[in-house]
mmCIF file of C-alpha atoms in Angstrom:
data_model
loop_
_atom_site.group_PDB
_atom_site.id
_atom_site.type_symbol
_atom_site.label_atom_id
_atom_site.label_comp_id
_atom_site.label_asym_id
_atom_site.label_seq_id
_atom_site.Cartn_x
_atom_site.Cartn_y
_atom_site.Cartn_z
ATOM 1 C CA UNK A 1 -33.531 12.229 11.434
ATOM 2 C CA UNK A 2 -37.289 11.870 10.656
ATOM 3 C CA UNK A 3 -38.128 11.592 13.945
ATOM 4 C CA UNK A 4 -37.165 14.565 14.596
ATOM 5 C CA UNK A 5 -39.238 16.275 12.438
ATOM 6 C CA UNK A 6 -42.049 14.106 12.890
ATOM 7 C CA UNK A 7 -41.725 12.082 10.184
ATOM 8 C CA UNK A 8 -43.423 8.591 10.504
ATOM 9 C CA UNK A 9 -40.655 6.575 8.355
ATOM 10 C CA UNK A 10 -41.964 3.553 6.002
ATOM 11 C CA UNK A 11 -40.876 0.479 5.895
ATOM 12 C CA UNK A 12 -41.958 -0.941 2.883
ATOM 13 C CA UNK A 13 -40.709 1.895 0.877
ATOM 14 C CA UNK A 14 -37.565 0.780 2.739
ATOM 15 C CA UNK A 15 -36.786 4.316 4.088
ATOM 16 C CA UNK A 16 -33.446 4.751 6.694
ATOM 17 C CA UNK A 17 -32.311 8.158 6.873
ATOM 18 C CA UNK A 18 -28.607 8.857 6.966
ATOM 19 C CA UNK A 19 -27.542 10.304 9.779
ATOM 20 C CA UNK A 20 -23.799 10.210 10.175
ATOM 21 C CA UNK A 21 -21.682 13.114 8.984
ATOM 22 C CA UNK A 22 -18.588 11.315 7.851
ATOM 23 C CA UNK A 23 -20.575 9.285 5.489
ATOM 24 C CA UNK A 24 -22.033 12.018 4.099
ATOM 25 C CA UNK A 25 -18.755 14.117 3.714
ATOM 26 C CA UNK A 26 -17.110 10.920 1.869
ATOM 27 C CA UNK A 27 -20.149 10.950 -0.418
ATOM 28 C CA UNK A 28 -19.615 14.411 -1.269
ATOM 29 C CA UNK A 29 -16.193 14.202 -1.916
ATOM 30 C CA UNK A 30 -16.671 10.933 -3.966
ATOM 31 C CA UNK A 31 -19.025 12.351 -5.831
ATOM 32 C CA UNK A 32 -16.438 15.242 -7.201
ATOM 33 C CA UNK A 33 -18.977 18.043 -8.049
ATOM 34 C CA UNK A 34 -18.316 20.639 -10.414
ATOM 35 C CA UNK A 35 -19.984 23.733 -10.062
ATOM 36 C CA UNK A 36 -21.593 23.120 -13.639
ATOM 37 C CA UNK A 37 -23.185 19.772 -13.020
ATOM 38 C CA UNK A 38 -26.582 18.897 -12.191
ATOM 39 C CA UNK A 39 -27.028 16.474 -9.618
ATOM 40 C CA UNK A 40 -29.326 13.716 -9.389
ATOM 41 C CA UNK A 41 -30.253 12.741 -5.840
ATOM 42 C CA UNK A 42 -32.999 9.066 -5.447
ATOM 43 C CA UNK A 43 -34.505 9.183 -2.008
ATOM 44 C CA UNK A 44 -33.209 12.803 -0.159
ATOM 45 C CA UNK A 45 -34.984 12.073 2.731
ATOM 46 C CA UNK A 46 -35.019 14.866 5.126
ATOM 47 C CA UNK A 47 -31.792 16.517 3.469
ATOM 48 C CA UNK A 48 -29.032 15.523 5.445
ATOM 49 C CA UNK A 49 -27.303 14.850 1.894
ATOM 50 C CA UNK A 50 -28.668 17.312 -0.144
ATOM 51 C CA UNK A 51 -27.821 20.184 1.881
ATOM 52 C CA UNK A 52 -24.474 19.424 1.648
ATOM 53 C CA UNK A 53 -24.626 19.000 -2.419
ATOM 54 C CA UNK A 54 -26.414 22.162 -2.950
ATOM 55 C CA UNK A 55 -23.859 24.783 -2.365
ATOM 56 C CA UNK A 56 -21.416 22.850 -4.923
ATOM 57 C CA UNK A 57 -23.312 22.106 -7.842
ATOM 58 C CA UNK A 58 -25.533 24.720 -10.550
ATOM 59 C CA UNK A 59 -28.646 22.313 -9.910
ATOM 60 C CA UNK A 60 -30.018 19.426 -7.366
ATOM 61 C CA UNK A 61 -32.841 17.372 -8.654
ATOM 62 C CA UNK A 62 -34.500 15.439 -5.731
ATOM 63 C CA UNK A 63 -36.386 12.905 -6.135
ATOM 64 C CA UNK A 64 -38.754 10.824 -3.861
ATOM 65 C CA UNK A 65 -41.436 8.388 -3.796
ATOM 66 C CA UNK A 66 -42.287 10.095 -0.705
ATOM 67 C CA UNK A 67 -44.509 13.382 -1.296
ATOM 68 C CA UNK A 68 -43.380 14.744 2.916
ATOM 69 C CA UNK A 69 -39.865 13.930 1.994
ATOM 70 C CA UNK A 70 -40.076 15.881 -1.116
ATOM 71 C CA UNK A 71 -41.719 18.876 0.788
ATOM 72 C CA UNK A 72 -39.322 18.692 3.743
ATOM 73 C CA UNK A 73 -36.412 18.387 1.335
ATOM 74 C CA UNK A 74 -37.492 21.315 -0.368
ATOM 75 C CA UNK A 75 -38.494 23.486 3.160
ATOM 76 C CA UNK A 76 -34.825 22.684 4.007
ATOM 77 C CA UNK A 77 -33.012 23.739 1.161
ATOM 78 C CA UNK A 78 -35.417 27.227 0.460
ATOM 79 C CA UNK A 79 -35.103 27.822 3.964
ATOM 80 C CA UNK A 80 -31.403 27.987 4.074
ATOM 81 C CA UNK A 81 -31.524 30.077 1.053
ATOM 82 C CA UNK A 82 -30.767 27.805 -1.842
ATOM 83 C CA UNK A 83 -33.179 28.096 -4.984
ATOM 84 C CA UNK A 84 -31.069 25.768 -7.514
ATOM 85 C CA UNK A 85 -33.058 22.757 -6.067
ATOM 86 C CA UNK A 86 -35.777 20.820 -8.150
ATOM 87 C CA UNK A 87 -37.575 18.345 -5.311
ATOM 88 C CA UNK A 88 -39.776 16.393 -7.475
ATOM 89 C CA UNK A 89 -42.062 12.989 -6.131
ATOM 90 C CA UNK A 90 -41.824 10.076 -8.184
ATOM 91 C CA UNK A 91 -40.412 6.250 -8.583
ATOM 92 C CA UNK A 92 -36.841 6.405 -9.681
ATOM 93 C CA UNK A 93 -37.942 3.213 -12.124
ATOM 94 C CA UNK A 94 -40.519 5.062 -13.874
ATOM 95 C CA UNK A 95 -40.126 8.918 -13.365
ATOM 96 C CA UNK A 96 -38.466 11.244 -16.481
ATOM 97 C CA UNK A 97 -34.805 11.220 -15.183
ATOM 98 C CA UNK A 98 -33.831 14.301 -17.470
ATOM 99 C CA UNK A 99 -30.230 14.840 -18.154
ATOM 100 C CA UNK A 100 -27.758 14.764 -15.541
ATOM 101 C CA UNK A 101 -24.098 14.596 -14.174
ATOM 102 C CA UNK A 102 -23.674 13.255 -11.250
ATOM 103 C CA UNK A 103 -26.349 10.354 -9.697
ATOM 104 C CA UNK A 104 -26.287 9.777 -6.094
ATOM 105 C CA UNK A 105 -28.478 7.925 -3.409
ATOM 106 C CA UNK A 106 -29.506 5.247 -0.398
ATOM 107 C CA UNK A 107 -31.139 2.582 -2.474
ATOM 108 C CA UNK A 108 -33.879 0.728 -1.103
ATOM 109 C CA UNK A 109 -33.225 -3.127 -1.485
ATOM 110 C CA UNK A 110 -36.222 -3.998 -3.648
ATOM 111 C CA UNK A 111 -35.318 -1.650 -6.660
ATOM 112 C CA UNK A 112 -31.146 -1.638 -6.543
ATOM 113 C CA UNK A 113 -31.111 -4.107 -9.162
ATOM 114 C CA UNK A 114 -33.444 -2.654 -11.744
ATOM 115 C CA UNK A 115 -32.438 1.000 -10.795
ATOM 116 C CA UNK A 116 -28.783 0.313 -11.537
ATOM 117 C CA UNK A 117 -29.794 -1.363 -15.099
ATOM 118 C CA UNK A 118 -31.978 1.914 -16.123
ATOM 119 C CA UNK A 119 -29.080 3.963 -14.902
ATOM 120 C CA UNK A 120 -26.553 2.379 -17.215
ATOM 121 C CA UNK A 121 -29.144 2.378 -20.464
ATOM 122 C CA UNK A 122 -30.036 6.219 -19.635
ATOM 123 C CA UNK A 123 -28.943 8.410 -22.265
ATOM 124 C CA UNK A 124 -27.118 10.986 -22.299
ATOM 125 C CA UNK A 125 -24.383 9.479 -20.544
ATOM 126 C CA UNK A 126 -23.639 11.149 -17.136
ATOM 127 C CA UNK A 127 -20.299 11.655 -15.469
ATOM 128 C CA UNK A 128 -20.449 9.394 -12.208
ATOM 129 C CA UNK A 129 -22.995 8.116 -10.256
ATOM 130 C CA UNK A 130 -21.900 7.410 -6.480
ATOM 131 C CA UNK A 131 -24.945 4.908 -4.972
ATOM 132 C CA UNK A 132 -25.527 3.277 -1.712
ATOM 133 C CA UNK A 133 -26.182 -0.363 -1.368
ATOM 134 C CA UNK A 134 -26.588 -3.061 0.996
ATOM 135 C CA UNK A 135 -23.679 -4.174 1.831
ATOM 136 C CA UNK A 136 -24.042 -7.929 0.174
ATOM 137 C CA UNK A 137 -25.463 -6.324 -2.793
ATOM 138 C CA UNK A 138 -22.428 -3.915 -3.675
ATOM 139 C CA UNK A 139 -20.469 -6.651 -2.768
ATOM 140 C CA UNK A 140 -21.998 -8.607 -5.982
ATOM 141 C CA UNK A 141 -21.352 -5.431 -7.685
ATOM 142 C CA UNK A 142 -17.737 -5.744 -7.340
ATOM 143 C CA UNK A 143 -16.958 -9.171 -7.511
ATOM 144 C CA UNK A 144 -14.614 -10.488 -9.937
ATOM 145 C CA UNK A 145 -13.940 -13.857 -11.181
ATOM 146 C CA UNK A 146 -13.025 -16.719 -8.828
ATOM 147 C CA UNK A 147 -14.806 -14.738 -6.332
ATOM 148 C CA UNK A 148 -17.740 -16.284 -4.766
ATOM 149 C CA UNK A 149 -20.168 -13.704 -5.288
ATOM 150 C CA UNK A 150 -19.613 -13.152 -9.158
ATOM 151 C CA UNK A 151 -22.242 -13.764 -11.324
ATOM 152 C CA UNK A 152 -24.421 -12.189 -13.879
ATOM 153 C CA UNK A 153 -24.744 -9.055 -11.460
ATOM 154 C CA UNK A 154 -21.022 -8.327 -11.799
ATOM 155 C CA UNK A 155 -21.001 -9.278 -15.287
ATOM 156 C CA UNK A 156 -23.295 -7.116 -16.469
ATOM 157 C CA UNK A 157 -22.581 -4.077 -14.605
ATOM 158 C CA UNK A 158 -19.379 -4.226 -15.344
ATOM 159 C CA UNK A 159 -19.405 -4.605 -19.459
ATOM 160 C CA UNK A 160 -21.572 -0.977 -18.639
ATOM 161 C CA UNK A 161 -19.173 0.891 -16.000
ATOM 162 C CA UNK A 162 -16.364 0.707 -14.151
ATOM 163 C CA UNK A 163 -17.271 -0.364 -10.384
ATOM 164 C CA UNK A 164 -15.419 0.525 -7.304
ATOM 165 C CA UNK A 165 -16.094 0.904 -3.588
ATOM 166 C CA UNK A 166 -15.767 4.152 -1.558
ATOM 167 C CA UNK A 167 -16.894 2.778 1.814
ATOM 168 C CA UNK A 168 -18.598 0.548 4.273
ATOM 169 C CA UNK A 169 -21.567 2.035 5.991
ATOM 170 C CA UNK A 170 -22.667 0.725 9.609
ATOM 171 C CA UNK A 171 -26.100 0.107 9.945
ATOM 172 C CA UNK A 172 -25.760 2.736 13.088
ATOM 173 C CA UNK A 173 -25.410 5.164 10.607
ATOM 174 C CA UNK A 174 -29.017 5.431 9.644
ATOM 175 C CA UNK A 175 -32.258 6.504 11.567
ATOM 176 C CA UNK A 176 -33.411 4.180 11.776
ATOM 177 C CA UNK A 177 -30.595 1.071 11.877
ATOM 178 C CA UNK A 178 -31.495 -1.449 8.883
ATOM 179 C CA UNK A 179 -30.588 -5.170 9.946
ATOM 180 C CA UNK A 180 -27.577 -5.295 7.871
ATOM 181 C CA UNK A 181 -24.454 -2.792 6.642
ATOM 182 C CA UNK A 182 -24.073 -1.101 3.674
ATOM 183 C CA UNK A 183 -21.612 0.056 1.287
ATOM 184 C CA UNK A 184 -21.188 3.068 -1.038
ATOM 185 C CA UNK A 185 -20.007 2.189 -5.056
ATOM 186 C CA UNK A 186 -19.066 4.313 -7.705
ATOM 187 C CA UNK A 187 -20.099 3.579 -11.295
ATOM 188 C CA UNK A 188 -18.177 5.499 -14.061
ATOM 189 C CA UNK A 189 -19.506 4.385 -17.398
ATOM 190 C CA UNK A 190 -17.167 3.317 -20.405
ATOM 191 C CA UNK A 191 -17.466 5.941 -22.710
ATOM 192 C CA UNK A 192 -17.544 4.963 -25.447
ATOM 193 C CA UNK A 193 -19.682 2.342 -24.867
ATOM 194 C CA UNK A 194 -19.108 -1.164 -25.514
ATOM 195 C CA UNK A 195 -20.875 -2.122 -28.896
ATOM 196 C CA UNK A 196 -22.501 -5.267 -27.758
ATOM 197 C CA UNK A 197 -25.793 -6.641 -28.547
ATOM 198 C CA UNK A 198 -27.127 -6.757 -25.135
ATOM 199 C CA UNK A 199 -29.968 -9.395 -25.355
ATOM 200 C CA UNK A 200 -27.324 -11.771 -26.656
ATOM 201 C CA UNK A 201 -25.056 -10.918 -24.071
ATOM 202 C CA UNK A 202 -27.548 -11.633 -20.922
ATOM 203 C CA UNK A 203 -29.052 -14.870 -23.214
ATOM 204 C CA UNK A 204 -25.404 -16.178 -22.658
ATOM 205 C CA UNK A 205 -24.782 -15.344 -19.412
ATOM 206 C CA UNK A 206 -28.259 -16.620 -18.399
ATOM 207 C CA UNK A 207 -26.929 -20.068 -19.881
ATOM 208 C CA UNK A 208 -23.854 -19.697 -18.530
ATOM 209 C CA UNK A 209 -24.419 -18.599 -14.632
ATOM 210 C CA UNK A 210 -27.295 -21.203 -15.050
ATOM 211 C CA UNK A 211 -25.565 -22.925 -12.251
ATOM 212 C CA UNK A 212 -22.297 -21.089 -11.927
ATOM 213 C CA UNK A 213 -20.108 -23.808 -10.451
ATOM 214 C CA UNK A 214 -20.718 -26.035 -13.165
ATOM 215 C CA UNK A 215 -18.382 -26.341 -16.506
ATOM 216 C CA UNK A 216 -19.885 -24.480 -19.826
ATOM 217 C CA UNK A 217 -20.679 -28.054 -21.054
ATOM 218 C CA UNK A 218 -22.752 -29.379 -18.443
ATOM 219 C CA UNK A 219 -25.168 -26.177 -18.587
ATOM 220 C CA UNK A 220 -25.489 -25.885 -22.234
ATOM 221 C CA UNK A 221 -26.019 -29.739 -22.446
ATOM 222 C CA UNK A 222 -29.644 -29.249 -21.202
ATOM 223 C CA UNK A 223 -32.498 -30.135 -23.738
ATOM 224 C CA UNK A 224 -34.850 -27.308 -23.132
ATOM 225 C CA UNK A 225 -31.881 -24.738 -23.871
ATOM 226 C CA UNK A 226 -30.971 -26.667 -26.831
ATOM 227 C CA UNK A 227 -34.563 -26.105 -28.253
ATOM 228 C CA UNK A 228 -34.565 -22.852 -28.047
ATOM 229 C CA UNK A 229 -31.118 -22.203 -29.576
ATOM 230 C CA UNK A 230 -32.352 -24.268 -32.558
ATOM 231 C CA UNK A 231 -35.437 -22.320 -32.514
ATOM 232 C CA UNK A 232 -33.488 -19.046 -32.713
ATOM 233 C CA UNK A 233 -31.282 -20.766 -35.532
ATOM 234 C CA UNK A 234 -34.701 -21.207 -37.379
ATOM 235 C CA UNK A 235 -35.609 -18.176 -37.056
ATOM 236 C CA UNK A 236 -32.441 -16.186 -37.955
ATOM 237 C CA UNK A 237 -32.284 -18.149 -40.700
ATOM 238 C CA UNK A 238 -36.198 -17.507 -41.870
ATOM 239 C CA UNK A 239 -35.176 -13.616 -41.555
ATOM 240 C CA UNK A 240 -32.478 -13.383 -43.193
ATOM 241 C CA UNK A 241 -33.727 -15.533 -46.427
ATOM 242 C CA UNK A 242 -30.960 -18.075 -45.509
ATOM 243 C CA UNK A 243 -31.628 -22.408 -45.409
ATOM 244 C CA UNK A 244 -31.232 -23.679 -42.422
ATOM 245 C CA UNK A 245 -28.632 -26.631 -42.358
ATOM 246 C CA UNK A 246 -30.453 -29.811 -43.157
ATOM 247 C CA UNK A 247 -27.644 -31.977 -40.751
ATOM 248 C CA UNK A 248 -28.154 -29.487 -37.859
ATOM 249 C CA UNK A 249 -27.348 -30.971 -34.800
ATOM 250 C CA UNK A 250 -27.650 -28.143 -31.951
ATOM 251 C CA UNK A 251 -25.796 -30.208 -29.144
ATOM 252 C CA UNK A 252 -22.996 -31.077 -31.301
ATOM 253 C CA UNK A 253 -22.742 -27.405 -32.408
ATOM 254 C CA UNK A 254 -22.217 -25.833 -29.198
ATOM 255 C CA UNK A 255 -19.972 -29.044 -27.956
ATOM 256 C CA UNK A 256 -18.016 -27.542 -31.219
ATOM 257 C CA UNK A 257 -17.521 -24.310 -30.127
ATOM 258 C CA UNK A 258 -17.124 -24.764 -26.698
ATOM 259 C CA UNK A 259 -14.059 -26.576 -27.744
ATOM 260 C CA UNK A 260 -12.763 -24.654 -30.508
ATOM 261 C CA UNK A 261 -12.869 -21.790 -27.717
ATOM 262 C CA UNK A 262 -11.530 -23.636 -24.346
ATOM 263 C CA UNK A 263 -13.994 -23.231 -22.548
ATOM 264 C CA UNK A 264 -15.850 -26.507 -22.587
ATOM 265 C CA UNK A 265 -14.778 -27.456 -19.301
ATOM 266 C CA UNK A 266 -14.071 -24.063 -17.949
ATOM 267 C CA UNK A 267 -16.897 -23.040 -14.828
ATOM 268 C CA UNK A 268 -18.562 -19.262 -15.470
ATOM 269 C CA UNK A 269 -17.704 -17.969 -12.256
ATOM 270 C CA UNK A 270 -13.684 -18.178 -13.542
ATOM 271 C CA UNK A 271 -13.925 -16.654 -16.586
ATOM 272 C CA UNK A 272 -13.737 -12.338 -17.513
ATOM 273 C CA UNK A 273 -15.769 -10.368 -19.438
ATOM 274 C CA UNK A 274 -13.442 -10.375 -22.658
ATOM 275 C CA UNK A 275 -13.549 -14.101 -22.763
ATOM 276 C CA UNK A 276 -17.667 -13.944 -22.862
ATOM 277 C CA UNK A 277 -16.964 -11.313 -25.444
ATOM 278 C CA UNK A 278 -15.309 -13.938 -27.387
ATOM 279 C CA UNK A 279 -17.380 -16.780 -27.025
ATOM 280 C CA UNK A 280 -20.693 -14.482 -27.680
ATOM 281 C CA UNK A 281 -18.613 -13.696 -30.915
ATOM 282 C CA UNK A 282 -17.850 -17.325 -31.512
ATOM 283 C CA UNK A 283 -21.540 -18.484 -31.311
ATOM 284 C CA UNK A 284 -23.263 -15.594 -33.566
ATOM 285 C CA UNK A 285 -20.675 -16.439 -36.395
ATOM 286 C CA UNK A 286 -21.667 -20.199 -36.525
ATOM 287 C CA UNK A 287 -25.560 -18.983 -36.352
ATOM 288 C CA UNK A 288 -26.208 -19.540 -32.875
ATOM 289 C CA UNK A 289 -28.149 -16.777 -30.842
ATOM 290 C CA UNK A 290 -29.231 -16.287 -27.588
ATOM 291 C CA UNK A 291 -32.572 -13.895 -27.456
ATOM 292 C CA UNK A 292 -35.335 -15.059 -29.849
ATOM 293 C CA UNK A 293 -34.743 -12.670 -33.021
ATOM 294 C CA UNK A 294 -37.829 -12.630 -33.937
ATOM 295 C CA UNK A 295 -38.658 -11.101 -31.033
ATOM 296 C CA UNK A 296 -35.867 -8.685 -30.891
ATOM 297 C CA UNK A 297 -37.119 -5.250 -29.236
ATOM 298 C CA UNK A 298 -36.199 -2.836 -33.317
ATOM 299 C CA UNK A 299 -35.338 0.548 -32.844
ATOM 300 C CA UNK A 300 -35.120 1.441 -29.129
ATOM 301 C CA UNK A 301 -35.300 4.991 -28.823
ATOM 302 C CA UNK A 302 -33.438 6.482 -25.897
ATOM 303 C CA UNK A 303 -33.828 9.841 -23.954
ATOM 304 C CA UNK A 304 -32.163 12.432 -26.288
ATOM 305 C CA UNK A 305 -30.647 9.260 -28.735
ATOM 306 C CA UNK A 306 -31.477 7.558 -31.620
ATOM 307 C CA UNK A 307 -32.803 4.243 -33.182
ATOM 308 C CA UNK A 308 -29.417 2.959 -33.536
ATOM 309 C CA UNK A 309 -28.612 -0.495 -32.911
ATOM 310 C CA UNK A 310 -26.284 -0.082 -29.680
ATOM 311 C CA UNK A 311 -24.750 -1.977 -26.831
ATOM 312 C CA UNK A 312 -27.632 -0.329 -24.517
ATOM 313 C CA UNK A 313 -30.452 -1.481 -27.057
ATOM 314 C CA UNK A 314 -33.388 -3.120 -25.044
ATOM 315 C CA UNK A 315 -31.715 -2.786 -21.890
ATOM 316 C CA UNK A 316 -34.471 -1.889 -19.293
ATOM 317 C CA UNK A 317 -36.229 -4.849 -20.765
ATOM 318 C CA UNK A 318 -33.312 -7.350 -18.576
ATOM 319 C CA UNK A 319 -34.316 -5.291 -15.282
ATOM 320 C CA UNK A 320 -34.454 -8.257 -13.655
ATOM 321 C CA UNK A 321 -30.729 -8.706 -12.932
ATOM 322 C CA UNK A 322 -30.643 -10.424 -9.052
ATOM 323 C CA UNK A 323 -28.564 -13.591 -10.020
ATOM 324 C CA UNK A 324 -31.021 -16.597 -10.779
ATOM 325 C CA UNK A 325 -27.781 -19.036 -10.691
ATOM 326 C CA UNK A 326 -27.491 -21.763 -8.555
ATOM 327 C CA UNK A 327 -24.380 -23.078 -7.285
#
């Protein structure tokens, strides 16, 4: 632990060090390292993970926003005779990822959310990435509808990755305890990807999680959402060199196609991802869009991709991702 070693442990960068061997061990194993893969590793600590990844993978990048971690870390594993370590200080939401494998790491509260949505628009795709969580946060992670806990989180995690849990983590565990328990997920993303235009996507689901326990109808009959989907009409139309219908009647529109779909009196927190994938599809064919075109983020260049309109364009720009619903 970092008391051990002297280590005065931060709060506010929300630093616990792991200390129990059996978590570690089922993190290893989850993990399934190959000796070809590069590793990875947010927030090493002192090492207590990282020694254990070292001797199975070709390369261990270690990164912390912790400059004495990052030394320690790298004392540690140069001590014990390992050399295929990188330990590099930085902030895992701005720092040059590079290309990797295998992701893995104790996530402090106050960046899971945007650290999972970078991880899922990073390019080139990696293998698995096997990430520690508070426990009510992976638990939003994993829900699935008719669950009280699904919502946008879920929603959108899941059109990236496939989401499952490995295992519950007391706070005992850790040097020192948090207040609450955590859990350990494992994100394997779809590959292919999806091919979905994510700014639409979250525009819906924004609408639609608005206040999750009410039907489709009652949160798309608000005026101030209305406006701006007859804005974007305007504007899609103005871009594309088309006239804008002269009868338009936004409410009546989306009353339409929330019918013609039903799920006009269907509540968000019931319905799967396919279905959204269906009414998303619905509304763009009838001219309705979600994320102000004319402010649409053009030719998003990823690490070591292209320009190419895909389903990961303009992703880290919808970091924001704790639910906003109410119930």
């Amino acid at each position: 632990g970092g008391g051990a070693l002297g280590l005065q442990l931060n709060k506010k960068l929300g630093q616990h060090l792991l200390k129990n061997p059996g978590i570690v061990e089922k993190i290893v194993n989850a993990c399934d390292i190959k000796s070809t893969d590069t590793v990875l590793e947010i927030g090493p600590g002192t090492g207590n993970l990282t020694m254990k990844i070292l001797p199975l993978a070709k390369r261990v990048v270690a990164l912390d926003i912790d400059g004495r971690m990052v030394a320690e870390v790298k004392k540690r594993a140069n001590s014990a005779g390992f050399m295929n370590i990188e330990a590099r200080e930085g902030d895992a939401l701005r720092a040059c990822l590079g290309r990797f494998d295998v992701c893995t790491g104790n996530m402090p509260y106050q960046i899971s959310s945007p650290f999972i949505f970078r991880l899922l628009a990073h390019r080139p795709l990696f293998k698995t990435a096997i990430l520690m969580f508070q426990k009510e946060f992976s638990e939003r992670l994993l829900a699935k509808p008719g669950d009280d806990k699904y919502g946008r989180l879920a929603v959108n995690t899941q059109l990236f990755c496939k989401v499952t849990a490995v295992c519950k983590v007391s706070a005992g565990s850790f040097n020192p305890p948090p207040q609450v328990d955590s859990m350990v997920v494992k994100l394997v993303p779809r590959d292919p990807p999806l091919q979905v235009d994510f700014g639409e996507w979250d525009g819906l689901m924004r609408i639609c999680f608005k206040k999750k326990r009410k039907t489709l109808a009652a949160n798309f009959n608000d005026k101030s959402i209305l406006a701006t989907l007859e804005s974007n009409y305007k504007t899609f139309c103005a871009l594309h060199g088309q006239q804008p219908a002269s009868d338009l009647n936004m409410k009546e529109l989306t009353r339409q196609i929330l019918e013609q779909t039903g799920l006009s009196s269907v509540r968000a927190v019931t319905i799967d991802i396919d279905t959204f994938f269906g009414l998303l599809l619905a509304f763009n064919r009838a001219g309705v869009h979600f994320l102000n075109v004319g402010q649409r983020p053009l030719g998003v260049v990823s690490q070591g991709g292209t320009g190419a309109t895909s389903s990961w364009q303009g992703l880290e720009a919808f970091m924001d991702m704790d639910d906003e619903e109410e119930d």
